[in-house]
Every structure is written in structure tokens, then in C-alpha cells.
Coordinates of C-alpha atoms in Angstrom, one line a residue:
X203 CA -33.2 -24.4 19.8
X204 CA -29.5 -23.3 20.3
X205 CA -28.3 -20.9 17.4
X206 CA -24.9 -20.1 18.5
X207 CA -24.2 -24.2 18.3
X208 CA -23.4 -23.8 14.6
X209 CA -21.8 -20.3 14.8
X210 CA -18.5 -19.9 12.4
X211 CA -16.4 -18.7 15.3
X212 CA -13.6 -16.6 14.0
X213 CA -15.9 -13.8 14.3
X214 CA -14.1 -12.1 16.7
X215 CA -11.3 -11.5 14.5
X216 CA -13.5 -10.2 11.9
X217 CA -14.4 -7.1 14.6
X218 CA -10.5 -6.4 15.2
X219 CA -9.5 -2.5 14.6
X220 CA -6.7 -2.7 16.8
X221 CA -3.8 -4.6 18.5
X222 CA -3.8 -6.4 21.9
X223 CA 0.0 -6.3 24.3
X224 CA 0.5 -9.2 26.2
X225 CA 2.1 -9.2 29.4
X226 CA 4.4 -11.8 28.3
X227 CA 6.1 -11.6 24.7
X228 CA 4.9 -14.1 22.3
X229 CA 6.8 -15.4 19.4
X230 CA 5.9 -14.0 15.9
X231 CA 6.8 -16.7 13.9
X232 CA 5.2 -19.1 16.2
X233 CA 2.4 -17.6 16.0
X234 CA 2.2 -17.6 12.0
X235 CA 2.6 -21.4 12.1
X236 CA 0.0 -21.9 14.5
X237 CA -2.3 -19.7 12.1
X238 CA -1.4 -21.4 9.6
X239 CA -1.6 -25.5 11.1
X240 CA -3.1 -25.5 14.8
X241 CA -7.1 -26.3 14.3
X242 CA -8.6 -24.3 17.0
X243 CA -12.3 -25.4 16.0
X244 CA -14.3 -28.7 14.4
X245 CA -13.6 -28.9 10.3
X246 CA -16.0 -27.1 8.5
X247 CA -16.2 -29.5 5.6
X248 CA -13.9 -32.5 4.3
X249 CA -12.3 -32.6 0.4
X250 CA -15.2 -34.9 -0.8
X251 CA -17.7 -31.9 0.2
X252 CA -15.5 -29.1 -1.3
X253 CA -15.6 -30.7 -4.1
X254 CA -18.9 -31.3 -4.4
X255 CA -20.3 -28.0 -3.8
X256 CA -20.5 -27.2 -7.5
X257 CA -23.4 -29.9 -8.1
X258 CA -25.6 -27.4 -5.8
X259 CA -24.6 -24.4 -8.0
X260 CA -27.0 -22.7 -10.4
X261 CA -27.9 -24.2 -13.7
X262 CA -25.2 -21.9 -15.6
X263 CA -22.4 -22.4 -13.0
X264 CA -22.9 -25.9 -12.9
X265 CA -22.5 -26.8 -16.7
X266 CA -19.6 -24.7 -16.8
X267 CA -18.2 -26.5 -13.8
X268 CA -19.2 -29.6 -15.1
X269 CA -17.0 -29.5 -18.0
X270 CA -14.0 -28.3 -16.4
X271 CA -11.5 -30.5 -14.9
X272 CA -11.0 -31.2 -11.1
X273 CA -8.1 -28.7 -10.7
X274 CA -10.4 -25.9 -12.3
X275 CA -13.8 -26.5 -10.7
X276 CA -11.4 -26.0 -7.5
X277 CA -10.3 -22.8 -8.7
X278 CA -13.6 -22.1 -9.8
X279 CA -14.7 -22.8 -6.3
X280 CA -12.3 -20.8 -4.3
X281 CA -12.8 -17.9 -6.8
X282 CA -17.1 -17.8 -6.6
X283 CA -16.8 -18.0 -2.2
X284 CA -14.3 -15.5 -2.1
X285 CA -11.4 -18.3 -0.5
X286 CA -8.0 -16.9 -1.2
X287 CA -5.2 -18.8 -2.3
X288 CA -1.8 -19.4 -0.5
X289 CA -0.3 -16.5 -2.7
X290 CA -1.4 -15.1 -6.1
X291 CA 0.4 -17.5 -7.6
X292 CA -0.7 -20.7 -5.8
X293 CA -2.8 -23.2 -8.4
X294 CA -3.0 -26.4 -6.1
X295 CA -5.5 -24.7 -3.5
X296 CA -4.9 -28.0 -1.1
X297 CA -6.4 -25.5 2.0
X298 CA -5.9 -21.9 0.7
X299 CA -5.4 -19.3 3.4
X300 CA -7.9 -18.9 5.7
X301 CA -8.2 -22.8 6.2
X302 CA -5.7 -25.5 8.2
X303 CA -6.0 -29.4 7.9
X304 CA -7.2 -31.5 11.1
X305 CA -5.3 -34.7 11.7
X306 CA -7.6 -36.4 9.3
X307 CA -7.2 -34.1 6.7
X308 CA -10.5 -32.1 7.2
X309 CA -11.1 -28.4 6.4
X310 CA -11.0 -26.0 9.6
X311 CA -11.1 -22.3 9.4
X312 CA -9.1 -19.9 10.7
X313 CA -9.0 -16.5 11.4
X314 CA -7.4 -15.3 8.3
X315 CA -10.7 -16.5 6.3
X316 CA -11.8 -12.9 7.1
X317 CA -8.4 -11.5 7.6
X318 CA -6.0 -12.8 4.7
X319 CA -7.2 -10.9 1.3
X320 CA -6.5 -10.0 -2.1
X321 CA -5.9 -6.8 -3.3
X322 CA -4.6 -5.3 -7.2
X323 CA -4.1 -9.4 -7.5
X324 CA -2.2 -9.9 -4.6
X325 CA -3.0 -11.7 -1.6
X326 CA -2.3 -10.6 1.8
X327 CA -2.7 -12.2 5.2
X328 CA -3.7 -9.7 7.7
X329 CA -5.6 -7.9 4.9
X330 CA -9.6 -8.2 5.2
X331 CA -11.2 -10.6 2.7
X332 CA -13.5 -7.9 0.9
X333 CA -14.4 -11.5 -1.5
X334 CA -15.5 -14.0 1.1
X335 CA -19.1 -15.0 1.0
X336 CA -19.6 -16.9 4.5
X337 CA -23.1 -17.0 3.9
X338 CA -22.7 -19.1 0.3
X339 CA -20.6 -21.2 1.4
X340 CA -22.0 -22.5 4.4
X341 CA -25.6 -22.5 3.0
X342 CA -23.8 -24.8 -0.1
X343 CA -21.7 -26.9 2.4
X344 CA -25.2 -27.9 4.1
X345 CA -27.1 -28.9 0.9
X346 CA -23.8 -31.4 0.2
X347 CA -23.5 -32.6 3.7
X348 CA -27.4 -33.6 3.2
X349 CA -26.9 -34.6 0.0
X350 CA -23.9 -37.2 1.0
X351 CA -25.5 -37.7 4.5
X352 CA -22.8 -36.3 6.6
X353 CA -23.3 -34.7 10.0
X354 CA -23.6 -30.7 9.9
X355 CA -21.0 -28.8 12.0
X356 CA -20.4 -25.2 13.1
X357 CA -20.8 -23.3 10.2
X358 CA -23.4 -24.9 7.9
X359 CA -25.2 -25.6 11.1
X360 CA -25.9 -22.1 11.8
X361 CA -27.7 -22.1 8.8
X362 CA -31.7 -20.6 9.2
X363 CA -30.6 -19.7 12.5
X364 CA -28.7 -16.4 11.9
X365 CA -26.6 -14.5 9.6
X366 CA -23.3 -14.9 8.8
X367 CA -23.0 -12.5 6.6
X368 CA -24.5 -10.2 4.7
X369 CA -22.6 -10.2 1.4
X370 CA -19.3 -11.0 0.4
X371 CA -16.5 -9.8 3.3
X372 CA -19.3 -8.1 5.5
X373 CA -19.6 -10.7 8.7
X374 CA -22.1 -10.9 11.4
X375 CA -19.2 -11.3 13.7
X376 CA -20.4 -9.1 16.3
X377 CA -23.4 -11.1 17.2
X378 CA -21.2 -14.4 17.3
X379 CA -19.2 -12.8 20.5
X380 CA -22.5 -11.9 21.9
X381 CA -23.8 -15.3 21.5
X382 CA -20.6 -17.2 22.6
X383 CA -20.2 -15.0 25.7
X384 CA -23.8 -15.3 26.9
X385 CA -23.6 -19.0 27.7
X386 CA -20.2 -18.9 29.5
X387 CA -19.9 -17.8 32.9
X388 CA -16.3 -15.5 34.0
X389 CA -14.2 -18.7 34.5
X390 CA -15.5 -19.6 30.5
X391 CA -17.3 -22.3 31.9
X392 CA -20.1 -23.4 29.4
X393 CA -23.8 -23.5 30.5
X394 CA -26.0 -24.5 28.3
X395 CA -29.3 -23.2 30.1
X396 CA -27.9 -20.1 29.8
X397 CA -30.2 -17.3 27.5
X398 CA -28.9 -16.4 23.9
X399 CA -30.1 -12.3 23.5
X400 CA -32.0 -12.0 19.8
X401 CA -30.0 -9.2 18.7
X402 CA -30.6 -8.6 14.5
X403 CA -28.6 -9.4 12.1
X404 CA -25.9 -7.1 10.2
X405 CA -22.8 -7.0 8.4
X406 CA -19.1 -5.5 9.6
X407 CA -16.1 -4.8 7.4
X408 CA -12.9 -7.0 8.6
X409 CA -10.2 -4.3 8.9
X410 CA -6.8 -5.1 8.4
X411 CA -4.6 -6.3 10.9
X412 CA -1.4 -4.5 10.2
X413 CA -2.6 -1.5 12.4
X414 CA -2.8 -3.6 15.6
X415 CA 0.4 -2.2 17.1
X416 CA -1.1 1.4 17.4
X417 CA -3.7 1.1 19.5
X418 CA -4.6 0.3 22.9
X419 CA -8.0 -1.1 22.9
X420 CA -10.3 -4.0 20.6
X421 CA -13.3 -3.5 18.1
X422 CA -14.1 -0.1 16.2
X423 CA -15.9 1.2 19.4
X424 CA -12.8 1.0 21.4
X425 CA -14.5 -0.7 24.4
X426 CA -12.2 -3.9 25.0
X427 CA -8.7 -3.8 26.1
X428 CA -6.0 -4.7 23.6
X429 CA -5.2 -8.4 25.6
X430 CA -3.8 -11.4 24.3
X431 CA -7.0 -13.6 25.7
X432 CA -9.8 -11.3 24.8
X433 CA -8.7 -12.4 21.2
X434 CA -9.7 -16.0 22.3
X435 CA -13.5 -15.4 21.4
X436 CA -12.4 -17.0 18.5
X437 CA -12.5 -20.4 19.9
X438 CA -15.2 -20.2 22.4
X439 CA -17.0 -22.5 20.4
X440 CA -20.0 -24.5 23.3
X441 CA -17.7 -27.9 22.3
X442 CA -14.4 -26.5 23.3
X443 CA -14.7 -26.6 27.5
X444 CA -12.9 -24.0 29.7
X445 CA -9.9 -26.4 30.5
X446 CA -9.3 -26.6 26.6
X447 CA -9.6 -22.8 25.9
X448 CA -7.4 -22.0 28.9
X449 CA -4.9 -24.5 27.7
X450 CA -4.4 -22.5 24.6
X451 CA -3.5 -19.3 26.0
X452 CA 0.4 -19.8 25.3
X453 CA -0.9 -20.2 21.6
X454 CA -2.7 -16.7 21.5
X455 CA 0.3 -15.1 23.0
X456 CA 2.2 -15.7 19.8
X457 CA -0.6 -15.3 17.9
X458 CA -0.9 -11.5 19.1
X459 CA 2.7 -11.2 18.2
X460 CA 2.3 -12.0 15.1
X461 CA -0.4 -9.9 14.6
X462 CA 1.8 -6.8 16.2
X463 CA 4.9 -7.9 13.8
X464 CA 2.8 -7.0 10.4
X465 CA 4.1 -4.2 8.3
X466 CA 1.4 -2.6 6.2
X467 CA 1.8 -3.6 2.2
X468 CA 3.8 -1.2 0.3
X469 CA 1.8 0.7 -2.1
X470 CA 2.0 -0.6 -5.4
X471 CA 0.6 3.0 -6.9
X472 CA 2.4 5.6 -9.4
X473 CA 2.2 8.8 -7.6
X474 CA 2.9 12.7 -8.3
X475 CA 5.7 14.0 -5.4
X476 CA 4.4 17.4 -5.5
X477 CA 0.9 16.5 -5.2
X478 CA 1.8 14.1 -2.6
X479 CA 3.7 16.8 -0.7
X480 CA 0.9 19.5 -0.8
X481 CA -1.6 17.1 0.6
X482 CA 0.6 15.8 3.5
X483 CA 0.5 19.4 4.3
X484 CA -3.4 19.5 4.1
X485 CA -3.5 16.1 5.7
X486 CA -1.6 17.2 8.8
X487 CA -4.0 20.5 8.8
X488 CA -7.1 18.8 8.9
X489 CA -7.0 14.9 8.9
X490 CA -3.9 14.4 11.5
X491 CA -6.1 15.4 14.6
X492 CA -7.6 12.2 14.7
X493 CA -5.6 9.7 12.4
X494 CA -2.2 10.5 13.4
X495 CA 0.7 11.9 12.0
X496 CA 3.0 10.3 9.1
X497 CA 6.6 10.8 8.8
X498 CA 7.8 9.3 5.6
X499 CA 5.3 6.9 5.5
X500 CA 5.4 6.0 9.0
X501 CA 3.0 6.6 11.8
X502 CA 4.8 8.3 14.6
X503 CA 1.7 9.6 16.5
X504 CA -1.7 8.2 16.9
X505 CA -4.4 10.0 19.5
X506 CA -6.7 6.9 19.2
X507 CA -9.7 9.3 19.4
X508 CA -13.2 8.0 19.7
X509 CA -15.3 10.4 18.1
X510 CA -19.0 10.9 19.5
X511 CA -21.6 9.2 17.3
X512 CA -23.2 12.7 16.8
X513 CA -20.2 14.3 15.6
X514 CA -19.6 11.4 13.2
X515 CA -22.8 10.5 11.9
X516 CA -21.8 7.3 10.6
X517 CA -24.1 4.4 10.6
X518 CA -25.0 3.8 14.4
X519 CA -26.6 0.3 14.0
X520 CA -23.6 -1.5 15.5
X521 CA -23.1 1.0 18.4
X522 CA -26.7 0.9 19.6
X523 CA -27.0 -3.1 18.6
X524 CA -24.2 -4.0 20.9
X525 CA -25.7 -3.0 24.1
X526 CA -24.0 -2.1 27.5
X527 CA -24.7 -5.1 28.8
X528 CA -23.1 -7.0 26.0
X529 CA -19.9 -5.0 26.5
X530 CA -20.2 -5.5 30.0
X531 CA -19.8 -9.3 29.8
X532 CA -16.1 -9.0 29.9
X533 CA -15.9 -6.9 32.8
X534 CA -15.2 -9.6 35.2
X535 CA -14.8 -12.0 32.7
X536 CA -11.0 -14.8 32.6
X537 CA -10.4 -13.0 29.4
X538 CA -9.9 -9.6 30.8
X539 CA -8.6 -10.8 34.1
X540 CA -4.8 -9.9 33.6
X541 CA -2.8 -12.9 33.9
X542 CA 0.0 -11.9 36.2
X543 CA -2.3 -10.1 38.5
X544 CA -5.7 -12.7 39.4
X545 CA -8.4 -10.4 40.0
X546 CA -7.2 -7.8 38.1
X547 CA -9.3 -6.7 35.4
X548 CA -8.2 -4.3 32.0
X549 CA -10.9 -1.8 31.7
X550 CA -14.0 -2.6 29.7
X551 CA -15.9 0.4 28.5
X552 CA -19.6 -0.7 28.5
X553 CA -21.4 2.3 27.7
X554 CA -19.5 3.0 24.3
X555 CA -20.1 6.4 22.9
X556 CA -18.8 6.2 19.2
X557 CA -16.0 5.0 16.7
X558 CA -12.5 5.1 16.9
X559 CA -10.7 7.2 13.8
X560 CA -8.6 4.4 12.6
X561 CA -5.1 4.6 11.6
X562 CA -4.4 4.7 8.1
X563 CA -1.5 2.7 7.1
X564 CA -1.9 0.7 4.3
X565 CA -5.8 2.6 3.7
X566 CA -5.0 2.4 -0.1
X567 CA -5.3 -1.6 0.5
X568 CA -8.4 -1.8 2.7
X569 CA -11.5 -0.6 0.7
X570 CA -14.0 -1.0 1.4
X571 CA -14.3 1.8 3.9
X572 CA -16.1 2.4 7.2
X573 CA -16.8 0.0 10.0
X574 CA -19.4 -1.5 8.0
X575 CA -17.6 -1.6 4.5
X576 CA -20.2 1.1 2.8
X577 CA -17.7 3.4 0.7
X578 CA -15.7 1.3 -1.9
X579 CA -13.5 4.0 -3.2
X580 CA -11.0 6.8 -0.8
X581 CA -12.4 8.9 -3.3
X582 CA -15.7 8.5 -2.2
X583 CA -14.8 9.0 1.5
X584 CA -13.3 12.5 0.6
X585 CA -16.6 13.1 -1.6
X586 CA -19.3 12.2 0.8
X587 CA -22.2 13.7 -1.3
X588 CA -21.1 11.5 -3.7
X589 CA -21.2 7.9 -2.0
X590 CA -23.1 5.2 -4.4
X591 CA -26.9 3.8 -3.5
X592 CA -26.4 0.6 -4.6
X593 CA -22.7 -0.3 -5.7
X594 CA -21.4 -3.4 -7.2
X595 CA -17.5 -4.4 -7.5
X596 CA -16.3 -5.4 -10.4
X597 CA -14.5 -8.5 -10.4
X598 CA -11.3 -7.9 -8.1
X599 CA -10.3 -4.8 -10.2
X600 CA -8.9 -2.2 -8.4
X601 CA -9.7 1.5 -9.3
X602 CA -6.3 3.3 -9.4
X603 CA -7.5 6.7 -9.5
X604 CA -10.2 6.9 -6.6
X605 CA -8.2 4.1 -4.8
X606 CA -10.3 1.4 -3.7
X607 CA -13.1 -1.0 -5.3
X608 CA -13.9 -1.0 -9.0
X609 CA -17.5 -0.7 -9.2
X610 CA -20.9 -0.2 -11.0
X611 CA -22.9 2.4 -9.6
X612 CA -26.9 2.3 -9.2
X613 CA -29.7 4.3 -8.2
X614 CA -31.8 1.9 -7.8
X615 CA -31.9 -2.3 -7.9
X616 CA -31.7 -3.7 -11.6
X617 CA -35.2 -5.2 -12.9
X618 CA -33.5 -8.7 -13.3
X619 CA -32.4 -8.5 -9.5
X620 CA -34.8 -11.4 -8.0
X621 CA -34.0 -13.4 -11.3
X622 CA -29.8 -13.6 -10.0
X623 CA -28.5 -16.3 -8.7
X624 CA -27.9 -15.6 -4.9
X625 CA -24.2 -15.4 -5.4
X626 CA -24.6 -12.2 -7.9
X627 CA -27.8 -11.1 -5.3
X628 CA -25.3 -10.7 -2.4
X629 CA -23.0 -9.0 -4.7
X630 CA -25.3 -5.6 -4.5
X631 CA -24.4 -3.4 -1.5
X632 CA -27.7 -1.9 -1.2
X633 CA -27.2 1.5 1.2
X634 CA -30.7 1.5 2.2
X635 CA -30.5 -2.1 4.4
X636 CA -29.6 -2.5 7.5
X637 CA -26.7 -0.9 9.2
X638 CA -25.7 0.1 5.8
X639 CA -25.7 3.7 5.4
X640 CA -23.2 5.6 3.8
X641 CA -23.5 8.7 5.2
X642 CA -21.7 10.6 8.0
X643 CA -17.9 12.1 8.0
X644 CA -18.1 14.8 6.3
X645 CA -15.1 15.8 7.4
X646 CA -13.6 16.3 4.2
X647 CA -16.1 18.5 2.8
X648 CA -14.2 22.3 4.1
X649 CA -11.8 21.3 1.7
X650 CA -11.6 22.4 -2.1
X651 CA -11.7 20.0 -4.3
X652 CA -7.8 20.3 -5.5
X653 CA -6.9 19.9 -1.4
X654 CA -9.1 16.7 -1.8
X655 CA -7.0 15.6 -4.8
X656 CA -4.3 16.4 -2.9
X657 CA -4.7 14.6 0.3
X658 CA -6.0 11.7 -1.6
X659 CA -2.5 11.8 -3.6
X660 CA -1.0 11.6 0.0
X661 CA -2.8 8.8 1.1
X662 CA -1.8 6.5 -1.4
X663 CA 2.0 6.7 0.1
X664 CA 0.8 5.6 3.8

């Protein structure tokens, strides 16, 4: 009856495109510890369920897993669902980057499930996790729990009621936030009789956290204040009452401080200094007006400019489906009330008009691009007319030439698509699907081919 009961609620973090500014400073080290150790939500599964997931895989995958050792099966499980180890060298897979352990030792997801990713063989906290297949994980957890006679919880309990993700790395986070807000009053009290809107499902890319320090507002449409309480939408599961939520506020000051402390990872890509310098000049003339000015790789001026959708012309679904009444829910909420000025609230923009041009620090690492994750490489960003209609990643390989995911391109889905297992089907990004258009952001088309090459070389250095 209530589709939100089972939602996977770290969703808010999967929508972040900006930072928050706490009214009191937090402790970054403590924020990191909290993220790694404190279970804000109920567990998703226990060790028995995790280690039995292979038993519900399709025949070919299951047969391989059956012959493997328990340790190898755990590695295969992480890889299939896009769960990241603590580091590229970690072979223990005791809980991974995106999970903490409950007091009973069960697995509780944290925001690093979506915002702890891997690129070019490196696991990076704060990077969007382009590998994470939430929907498949939840479906398989549900199947194993039913087989073992174990109760469903929030992640697996949502299957069939809402779409968790439309493909690896693409979360339905915006709708989670709408659902969770719908059943809370302004003081965070839960009302199970409040109506929950019926919003179409669509996927969003999880942006990197290291750019949070440069912005003043949250979300890709910049509608919400960058305030530590707004981050607490992460824990608004209806099982967490208002008193519990408010008691966690100081923890989120620290989590915010950790996010603010992050730096973008240094680029491992080889560059041509002469090309880089020419690209810097071109970028400054044509791109800096929206994306900011950089000196020696550092962002020194960022305008945080929202580009009207009529000008930008990227996929409008996110803008249209998050309606003014959904955004406006925050206007009088405790989540936006200033903690040092009771009764006063930070500004919420209900009628957003477009998408914000994000900072580009660490842009080399954060493929895919655009808010809906529709563009696999920076080369494709610069060549709008050559963006693939359908594409699929080649494992976790990195394309150093085009800067982004190594992919296969398709004009149409393969003839045997329907016979593929669900994990493989979900790896195909189809731009004709709802919310997945690749068009828009055609501004680079004023550049010559040589200028595009120079800008691409420059972007590697940010």
C-alpha cells in the first residue's frame, strides 16, 4: 500500500551536485568515521543472505560461482552488483565502501553506496559509483530472503513498488526524496495517512562529492539550500521518528565537513603541455562563463550559473517531474530552518527553470556526464552530434583518449537482447528511454576540431 516503506533511503546523496554550509563547523575526520561506522538505517541483509545471492543467479553465472571458493564468490558478488571494496587492493570484502555493520553484524548501506566509485583501477570515496546496480541487488536479496524465510526490509521491500535504479549507476533518488518528504510534516513527524505522489521513474547520475565546497545550493536544478540539515533527507525512513532524526543533526554537521574537505583526485592521464595551454585559453573564452575559472588546476571563480532549459536543451524530465509543490515541501520544513534563527528558513526555489553548470574539478574521473548519465565520455560531450544512441560499458575499462568510459556503441539493441540476463540488459544505456536523452549542451559546436582537442586535453588537468 505504501510504496515508500521499502525505499532505499540514501537516495538524497545520489542527487547532490553541490555543497552545504553548516552554521557551526563540523569535524571532517569524525564525519568520515560516522559514514564508515554509524548505521542510520535498518540492515539490508546479513552475511548468510549475501553469501547465498549466487544461488539465484542465472544458470551460467551460478555454475561458475558454484565451483568457486567462498572468498571468490564474495568477490564475484561485489563485482556483479557494483559494490566497491574499501580499496582496489582490498580482497577481504568484509563490508565494502558503501556499507557499515550494525551492532548485530548485519549490512547497512550508507551514502558511499552511490558516492563511492571506482575509476581506472582506483576506488575513490566521494566519486559517483557508476557500477552500482541497486535494482538487481534488491531483487536478488528479496529472492534469497524469501527462500530462507527471512523478513524483507527497506531495499528489497521496495521491489515492485518503485524502481530503485534504471541501470548501473543510475538511481531513482529524486523520487525517493519526494516520497519521504510526502509523509512528514514540517517538524519531521511521520504521518502514514498522508498521500504519496505517483511520479514516473527515471534515473539520475550520482555526481562527485569533491565539488561540494564550490557551490551554494543543492541538486542539479539548484533549488535547495546547501545546509547540513537538508542532507538529513538520507535518514527519513518512516521507521526513524522525528526525535531520532533531530538527534542525528550533529553527525550531519560532521558528514558535511567531510564532504567539504574532499579534493578531486589527481589525474593520472598523460598530457601535452602545449595542447593544455592552448586548451586553457579556448576554455577561458568559451566555457569559463558557466563552469568557472581555473588556475593551475584550482577553481578560483565559480559563477554557479543555472542555464534555462530552453537554452541548454538537455533532457527535461528531471526538471519537469520534480514539480514546484514537491520542491516547495522544504520551504517551511525543519530541514531548512536555520538552527541559530528559529522560525527563519533558508531559501527554497520551487519553480526551477533549468540545470546548473557544475564545477569541473576532477571531471576526468566522473563519467558518465550530464545529470542523467547519458554521455559516456568528455569527447562525446564536446561532439554533441556523435553521442551514441545506445551504449554499453566495456567492463570497468577507462578510455584515456576520449576521457571516460570505454564503451561499445549500437544503433539499436542487439537481436538477442531479450535473451540476455537482467544484469546484462541493464548495462545497455538506451537514449530513447524515458529521461535518458543525450541531446543538448551543444555550445562546444562553435569550436573547431582542433580547439575541441585542445579543450579535451585541458580538461584532463582539472
